[in-house]
Amino acid sequence: MSGMGLYYSFKKQENIKTFYLRRITKLLPTYLILGIPYWIYFDCFLNKMNIGQVFIDISFISFITEGNRRFWFIGLILGLYLFFPIFYKIIYKNVNEWIGVGEILILYFLTTILIWKSSPTVYANIEVAWGRIPCFIVGIVLGKSIFEKKRIGLKTFLGIGIGLLGVFWGLKISEHVLITNIINRSLFGIVLGLIFLLILIIMMNALECFLIYEKFIRKILAFLGNITMEVYILHVAFRSIFDYPAEIGKYMILIGASILIAIPVNRIGKYIVNINRLRR
């Protein structure tokens, strides 16, 4: 989904400086507003560490060196933002964009092997994020169809899904540790993502037939989509502080609290961004 969204954003304004500025101002204020107090509390108060550990954690250094996976998704997104213009150029310099995808994936697998061979510990620390990169690459290609308002037929989805499943089961037979990790994080993730996307499209098409969609569902989805990043960070923070509550009632309370707090945090983040824009 991130690949699709970035393609759409970049295509509307193909200026790399503007692209980076918009992406950073959309993500960093929210992360810092929530991340700084969280890491100070978690490192300095709960675990009695020094302020230096806060910097190591909030900068994702500990994710690479120690396997600290708190907020790993934010670190992944920042990295993908950085390399997106390069991915875009490689994919769309070819007559067929899938050739570019193939070139990136070959480089991806070679880099994966290099990291795994040279530093198995680092690979073990980052593989939860590293394995999502192929899904992002596929999303960039699908983003073009969305931008151009092309219809992706059921046969196309089924063809891609069946093809990926064939590759998945073919490589799974090898039972090689590295290949298995790549499959579980990458190919399997792509297949599940496409299945989820297909189900979501079918559901949304069905809902559009009802009046309730225009009056309520569309507005609710737009509202939640606007605070997704804040909800994610708050939810992860609450789960770590309250030790992953197993009771469904307590878990729902954490989700509700995440949504409620996300609203003012989102507004504060937008206010900070607007002030910086006025100064420029």
mmCIF file of N, CA, C and O in Angstrom, residues 110-170:
data_model
loop_
_atom_site.group_PDB
_atom_site.id
_atom_site.type_symbol
_atom_site.label_atom_id
_atom_site.label_comp_id
_atom_site.label_asym_id
_atom_site.label_seq_id
_atom_site.Cartn_x
_atom_site.Cartn_y
_atom_site.Cartn_z
ATOM 1 N N LEU A 110 20.515 -10.388 -4.005
ATOM 2 C CA LEU A 110 21.970 -10.421 -3.873
ATOM 3 C C LEU A 110 22.411 -9.686 -2.602
ATOM 4 O O LEU A 110 23.302 -10.143 -1.883
ATOM 5 N N THR A 111 21.774 -8.543 -2.333
ATOM 6 C CA THR A 111 22.091 -7.779 -1.124
ATOM 7 C C THR A 111 21.697 -8.561 0.125
ATOM 8 O O THR A 111 22.411 -8.551 1.136
ATOM 9 N N THR A 112 20.566 -9.251 0.052
ATOM 10 C CA THR A 112 20.114 -10.073 1.176
ATOM 11 C C THR A 112 21.135 -11.154 1.494
ATOM 12 O O THR A 112 21.484 -11.375 2.673
ATOM 13 N N ILE A 113 21.609 -11.828 0.479
ATOM 14 C CA ILE A 113 22.613 -12.883 0.669
ATOM 15 C C ILE A 113 23.891 -12.300 1.257
ATOM 16 O O ILE A 113 24.503 -12.884 2.163
ATOM 17 N N LEU A 114 24.285 -11.107 0.762
ATOM 18 C CA LEU A 114 25.494 -10.452 1.261
ATOM 19 C C LEU A 114 25.371 -10.128 2.746
ATOM 20 O O LEU A 114 26.296 -10.405 3.529
ATOM 21 N N ILE A 115 24.241 -9.546 3.146
ATOM 22 C CA ILE A 115 24.030 -9.214 4.563
ATOM 23 C C ILE A 115 23.998 -10.486 5.402
ATOM 24 O O ILE A 115 24.615 -10.563 6.472
ATOM 25 N N TRP A 116 23.288 -11.488 4.922
ATOM 26 C CA TRP A 116 23.128 -12.732 5.669
ATOM 27 C C TRP A 116 24.463 -13.450 5.861
ATOM 28 O O TRP A 116 24.745 -13.989 6.927
ATOM 29 N N LYS A 117 25.307 -13.426 4.815
ATOM 30 C CA LYS A 117 26.608 -14.103 4.883
ATOM 31 C C LYS A 117 27.613 -13.323 5.726
ATOM 32 O O LYS A 117 28.386 -13.895 6.498
ATOM 33 N N SER A 118 27.630 -11.992 5.568
ATOM 34 C CA SER A 118 28.621 -11.163 6.250
ATOM 35 C C SER A 118 28.266 -10.893 7.702
ATOM 36 O O SER A 118 29.148 -10.781 8.558
ATOM 37 N N SER A 119 26.962 -10.774 8.007
ATOM 38 C CA SER A 119 26.550 -10.488 9.390
ATOM 39 C C SER A 119 25.188 -11.108 9.675
ATOM 40 O O SER A 119 24.156 -10.424 9.587
ATOM 41 N N PRO A 120 25.170 -12.388 10.006
ATOM 42 C CA PRO A 120 23.900 -13.073 10.296
ATOM 43 C C PRO A 120 23.105 -12.408 11.413
ATOM 44 O O PRO A 120 21.872 -12.413 11.374
ATOM 45 N N THR A 121 23.803 -11.818 12.384
ATOM 46 C CA THR A 121 23.107 -11.167 13.505
ATOM 47 C C THR A 121 22.332 -9.940 13.040
ATOM 48 O O THR A 121 21.167 -9.744 13.419
ATOM 49 N N VAL A 122 22.988 -9.122 12.206
ATOM 50 C CA VAL A 122 22.313 -7.936 11.674
ATOM 51 C C VAL A 122 21.119 -8.359 10.833
ATOM 52 O O VAL A 122 20.034 -7.760 10.926
ATOM 53 N N TYR A 123 21.304 -9.387 10.006
ATOM 54 C CA TYR A 123 20.190 -9.854 9.174
ATOM 55 C C TYR A 123 19.023 -10.321 10.039
ATOM 56 O O TYR A 123 17.856 -10.012 9.751
ATOM 57 N N ALA A 124 19.336 -11.060 11.112
ATOM 58 C CA ALA A 124 18.281 -11.539 12.004
ATOM 59 C C ALA A 124 17.551 -10.375 12.660
ATOM 60 O O ALA A 124 16.335 -10.444 12.903
ATOM 61 N N ASN A 125 18.278 -9.287 12.918
ATOM 62 C CA ASN A 125 17.672 -8.118 13.551
ATOM 63 C C ASN A 125 16.718 -7.378 12.612
ATOM 64 O O ASN A 125 15.655 -6.910 13.037
ATOM 65 N N ILE A 126 17.094 -7.269 11.341
ATOM 66 C CA ILE A 126 16.344 -6.409 10.421
ATOM 67 C C ILE A 126 15.414 -7.160 9.479
ATOM 68 O O ILE A 126 14.660 -6.536 8.734
ATOM 69 N N GLU A 127 15.441 -8.505 9.495
ATOM 70 C CA GLU A 127 14.695 -9.252 8.482
ATOM 71 C C GLU A 127 13.196 -9.000 8.528
ATOM 72 O O GLU A 127 12.516 -9.113 7.512
ATOM 73 N N VAL A 128 12.654 -8.634 9.688
ATOM 74 C CA VAL A 128 11.225 -8.348 9.781
ATOM 75 C C VAL A 128 10.845 -7.167 8.882
ATOM 76 O O VAL A 128 9.745 -7.126 8.313
ATOM 77 N N ALA A 129 11.756 -6.204 8.736
ATOM 78 C CA ALA A 129 11.515 -5.054 7.857
ATOM 79 C C ALA A 129 12.052 -5.312 6.450
ATOM 80 O O ALA A 129 11.392 -4.994 5.457
ATOM 81 N N TRP A 130 13.243 -5.883 6.385
ATOM 82 C CA TRP A 130 13.900 -6.117 5.097
ATOM 83 C C TRP A 130 13.029 -6.960 4.169
ATOM 84 O O TRP A 130 12.975 -6.725 2.966
ATOM 85 N N GLY A 131 12.350 -7.933 4.715
ATOM 86 C CA GLY A 131 11.538 -8.837 3.911
ATOM 87 C C GLY A 131 10.301 -8.200 3.319
ATOM 88 O O GLY A 131 9.653 -8.794 2.446
ATOM 89 N N ARG A 132 9.963 -6.988 3.763
ATOM 90 C CA ARG A 132 8.778 -6.310 3.217
ATOM 91 C C ARG A 132 9.079 -5.510 1.956
ATOM 92 O O ARG A 132 8.164 -5.016 1.297
ATOM 93 N N ILE A 133 10.343 -5.335 1.621
ATOM 94 C CA ILE A 133 10.715 -4.486 0.493
ATOM 95 C C ILE A 133 10.099 -4.951 -0.827
ATOM 96 O O ILE A 133 9.589 -4.119 -1.597
ATOM 97 N N PRO A 134 10.117 -6.252 -1.164
ATOM 98 C CA PRO A 134 9.489 -6.674 -2.431
ATOM 99 C C PRO A 134 8.017 -6.287 -2.541
ATOM 100 O O PRO A 134 7.535 -5.943 -3.626
ATOM 101 N N CYS A 135 7.281 -6.355 -1.425
ATOM 102 C CA CYS A 135 5.870 -5.936 -1.437
ATOM 103 C C CYS A 135 5.764 -4.467 -1.838
ATOM 104 O O CYS A 135 4.864 -4.078 -2.592
ATOM 105 N N PHE A 136 6.677 -3.665 -1.327
ATOM 106 C CA PHE A 136 6.696 -2.236 -1.636
ATOM 107 C C PHE A 136 6.963 -2.012 -3.124
ATOM 108 O O PHE A 136 6.317 -1.163 -3.756
ATOM 109 N N ILE A 137 7.898 -2.771 -3.685
ATOM 110 C CA ILE A 137 8.248 -2.635 -5.103
ATOM 111 C C ILE A 137 7.042 -2.963 -5.982
ATOM 112 O O ILE A 137 6.737 -2.244 -6.944
ATOM 113 N N VAL A 138 6.354 -4.047 -5.678
ATOM 114 C CA VAL A 138 5.152 -4.423 -6.429
ATOM 115 C C VAL A 138 4.095 -3.324 -6.312
ATOM 116 O O VAL A 138 3.402 -3.004 -7.275
ATOM 117 N N GLY A 139 4.000 -2.709 -5.133
ATOM 118 C CA GLY A 139 3.039 -1.623 -4.924
ATOM 119 C C GLY A 139 3.307 -0.424 -5.813
ATOM 120 O O GLY A 139 2.368 0.249 -6.265
ATOM 121 N N ILE A 140 4.589 -0.136 -6.104
ATOM 122 C CA ILE A 140 4.927 0.982 -6.987
ATOM 123 C C ILE A 140 4.351 0.748 -8.382
ATOM 124 O O ILE A 140 3.816 1.664 -9.019
ATOM 125 N N VAL A 141 4.451 -0.493 -8.862
ATOM 126 C CA VAL A 141 3.935 -0.828 -10.191
ATOM 127 C C VAL A 141 2.414 -0.739 -10.215
ATOM 128 O O VAL A 141 1.825 -0.174 -11.143
ATOM 129 N N LEU A 142 1.766 -1.280 -9.191
ATOM 130 C CA LEU A 142 0.306 -1.226 -9.132
ATOM 131 C C LEU A 142 -0.181 0.215 -8.966
ATOM 132 O O LEU A 142 -1.287 0.556 -9.384
ATOM 133 N N GLY A 143 0.663 1.065 -8.365
ATOM 134 C CA GLY A 143 0.299 2.466 -8.181
ATOM 135 C C GLY A 143 0.066 3.184 -9.499
ATOM 136 O O GLY A 143 -0.767 4.089 -9.582
ATOM 137 N N LYS A 144 0.775 2.776 -10.537
ATOM 138 C CA LYS A 144 0.590 3.384 -11.853
ATOM 139 C C LYS A 144 -0.821 3.134 -12.373
ATOM 140 O O LYS A 144 -1.457 4.035 -12.938
ATOM 141 N N SER A 145 -1.322 1.916 -12.182
ATOM 142 C CA SER A 145 -2.679 1.587 -12.635
ATOM 143 C C SER A 145 -3.714 2.418 -11.892
ATOM 144 O O SER A 145 -4.711 2.856 -12.465
ATOM 145 N N ILE A 146 -3.454 2.657 -10.597
ATOM 146 C CA ILE A 146 -4.379 3.464 -9.796
ATOM 147 C C ILE A 146 -4.347 4.924 -10.264
ATOM 148 O O ILE A 146 -5.391 5.561 -10.418
ATOM 149 N N PHE A 147 -3.137 5.453 -10.494
ATOM 150 C CA PHE A 147 -2.993 6.844 -10.923
ATOM 151 C C PHE A 147 -3.669 7.073 -12.274
ATOM 152 O O PHE A 147 -4.307 8.103 -12.493
ATOM 153 N N GLU A 148 -3.515 6.109 -13.170
ATOM 154 C CA GLU A 148 -4.107 6.223 -14.506
ATOM 155 C C GLU A 148 -5.545 5.725 -14.550
ATOM 156 O O GLU A 148 -6.157 5.661 -15.616
ATOM 157 N N LYS A 149 -6.065 5.359 -13.378
ATOM 158 C CA LYS A 149 -7.450 4.903 -13.225
ATOM 159 C C LYS A 149 -7.784 3.710 -14.138
ATOM 160 O O LYS A 149 -8.858 3.615 -14.717
ATOM 161 N N LYS A 150 -6.795 2.823 -14.234
ATOM 162 C CA LYS A 150 -7.020 1.605 -14.999
ATOM 163 C C LYS A 150 -7.708 0.571 -14.121
ATOM 164 O O LYS A 150 -7.516 0.541 -12.900
ATOM 165 N N ARG A 151 -8.478 -0.264 -14.741
ATOM 166 C CA ARG A 151 -9.156 -1.337 -14.011
ATOM 167 C C ARG A 151 -8.276 -2.584 -14.043
ATOM 168 O O ARG A 151 -7.849 -3.021 -15.101
ATOM 169 N N ILE A 152 -7.999 -3.086 -12.850
ATOM 170 C CA ILE A 152 -7.232 -4.328 -12.745
ATOM 171 C C ILE A 152 -8.234 -5.463 -12.599
ATOM 172 O O ILE A 152 -8.916 -5.581 -11.579
ATOM 173 N N GLY A 153 -8.336 -6.269 -13.621
ATOM 174 C CA GLY A 153 -9.352 -7.315 -13.654
ATOM 175 C C GLY A 153 -9.073 -8.459 -12.692
ATOM 176 O O GLY A 153 -7.958 -8.628 -12.189
ATOM 177 N N LEU A 154 -10.115 -9.223 -12.462
ATOM 178 C CA LEU A 154 -10.003 -10.377 -11.571
ATOM 179 C C LEU A 154 -8.978 -11.375 -12.099
ATOM 180 O O LEU A 154 -8.222 -11.972 -11.332
ATOM 181 N N LYS A 155 -8.924 -11.538 -13.419
ATOM 182 C CA LYS A 155 -7.976 -12.483 -14.009
ATOM 183 C C LYS A 155 -6.526 -12.077 -13.715
ATOM 184 O O LYS A 155 -5.667 -12.927 -13.483
ATOM 185 N N THR A 156 -6.279 -10.761 -13.734
ATOM 186 C CA THR A 156 -4.918 -10.272 -13.451
ATOM 187 C C THR A 156 -4.523 -10.593 -12.020
ATOM 188 O O THR A 156 -3.428 -11.093 -11.752
ATOM 189 N N PHE A 157 -5.438 -10.299 -11.079
ATOM 190 C CA PHE A 157 -5.164 -10.595 -9.674
ATOM 191 C C PHE A 157 -4.931 -12.080 -9.458
ATOM 192 O O PHE A 157 -3.988 -12.490 -8.778
ATOM 193 N N LEU A 158 -5.814 -12.890 -10.034
ATOM 194 C CA LEU A 158 -5.692 -14.340 -9.866
ATOM 195 C C LEU A 158 -4.404 -14.847 -10.504
ATOM 196 O O LEU A 158 -3.727 -15.720 -9.947
ATOM 197 N N GLY A 159 -4.056 -14.289 -11.681
ATOM 198 C CA GLY A 159 -2.832 -14.709 -12.360
ATOM 199 C C GLY A 159 -1.593 -14.410 -11.538
ATOM 200 O O GLY A 159 -0.711 -15.261 -11.377
ATOM 201 N N ILE A 160 -1.541 -13.180 -10.985
ATOM 202 C CA ILE A 160 -0.403 -12.800 -10.142
ATOM 203 C C ILE A 160 -0.362 -13.668 -8.889
ATOM 204 O O ILE A 160 0.696 -14.173 -8.493
ATOM 205 N N GLY A 161 -1.527 -13.861 -8.269
ATOM 206 C CA GLY A 161 -1.595 -14.661 -7.051
ATOM 207 C C GLY A 161 -1.165 -16.096 -7.274
ATOM 208 O O GLY A 161 -0.372 -16.651 -6.502
ATOM 209 N N ILE A 162 -1.661 -16.719 -8.344
ATOM 210 C CA ILE A 162 -1.309 -18.108 -8.646
ATOM 211 C C ILE A 162 0.178 -18.225 -8.973
ATOM 212 O O ILE A 162 0.864 -19.159 -8.537
ATOM 213 N N GLY A 163 0.696 -17.253 -9.743
ATOM 214 C CA GLY A 163 2.115 -17.267 -10.087
ATOM 215 C C GLY A 163 3.003 -17.170 -8.855
ATOM 216 O O GLY A 163 3.973 -17.920 -8.706
ATOM 217 N N LEU A 164 2.646 -16.257 -7.940
ATOM 218 C CA LEU A 164 3.432 -16.086 -6.724
ATOM 219 C C LEU A 164 3.335 -17.306 -5.809
ATOM 220 O O LEU A 164 4.312 -17.707 -5.182
ATOM 221 N N LEU A 165 2.148 -17.884 -5.741
ATOM 222 C CA LEU A 165 1.991 -19.098 -4.938
ATOM 223 C C LEU A 165 2.842 -20.240 -5.492
ATOM 224 O O LEU A 165 3.424 -21.019 -4.740
ATOM 225 N N GLY A 166 2.916 -20.313 -6.839
ATOM 226 C CA GLY A 166 3.745 -21.346 -7.455
ATOM 227 C C GLY A 166 5.210 -21.170 -7.089
ATOM 228 O O GLY A 166 5.893 -22.134 -6.736
ATOM 229 N N VAL A 167 5.690 -19.913 -7.155
ATOM 230 C CA VAL A 167 7.070 -19.624 -6.768
ATOM 231 C C VAL A 167 7.272 -19.907 -5.281
ATOM 232 O O VAL A 167 8.286 -20.484 -4.862
ATOM 233 N N PHE A 168 6.285 -19.520 -4.494
ATOM 234 C CA PHE A 168 6.347 -19.717 -3.049
ATOM 235 C C PHE A 168 6.537 -21.191 -2.683
ATOM 236 O O PHE A 168 7.466 -21.564 -1.972
ATOM 237 N N TRP A 169 5.681 -22.030 -3.211
ATOM 238 C CA TRP A 169 5.758 -23.456 -2.874
ATOM 239 C C TRP A 169 6.977 -24.115 -3.503
ATOM 240 O O TRP A 169 7.559 -25.037 -2.932
ATOM 241 N N GLY A 170 7.392 -23.624 -4.673
ATOM 242 C CA GLY A 170 8.577 -24.179 -5.312
ATOM 243 C C GLY A 170 9.832 -23.950 -4.493
ATOM 244 O O GLY A 170 10.650 -24.856 -4.309
#
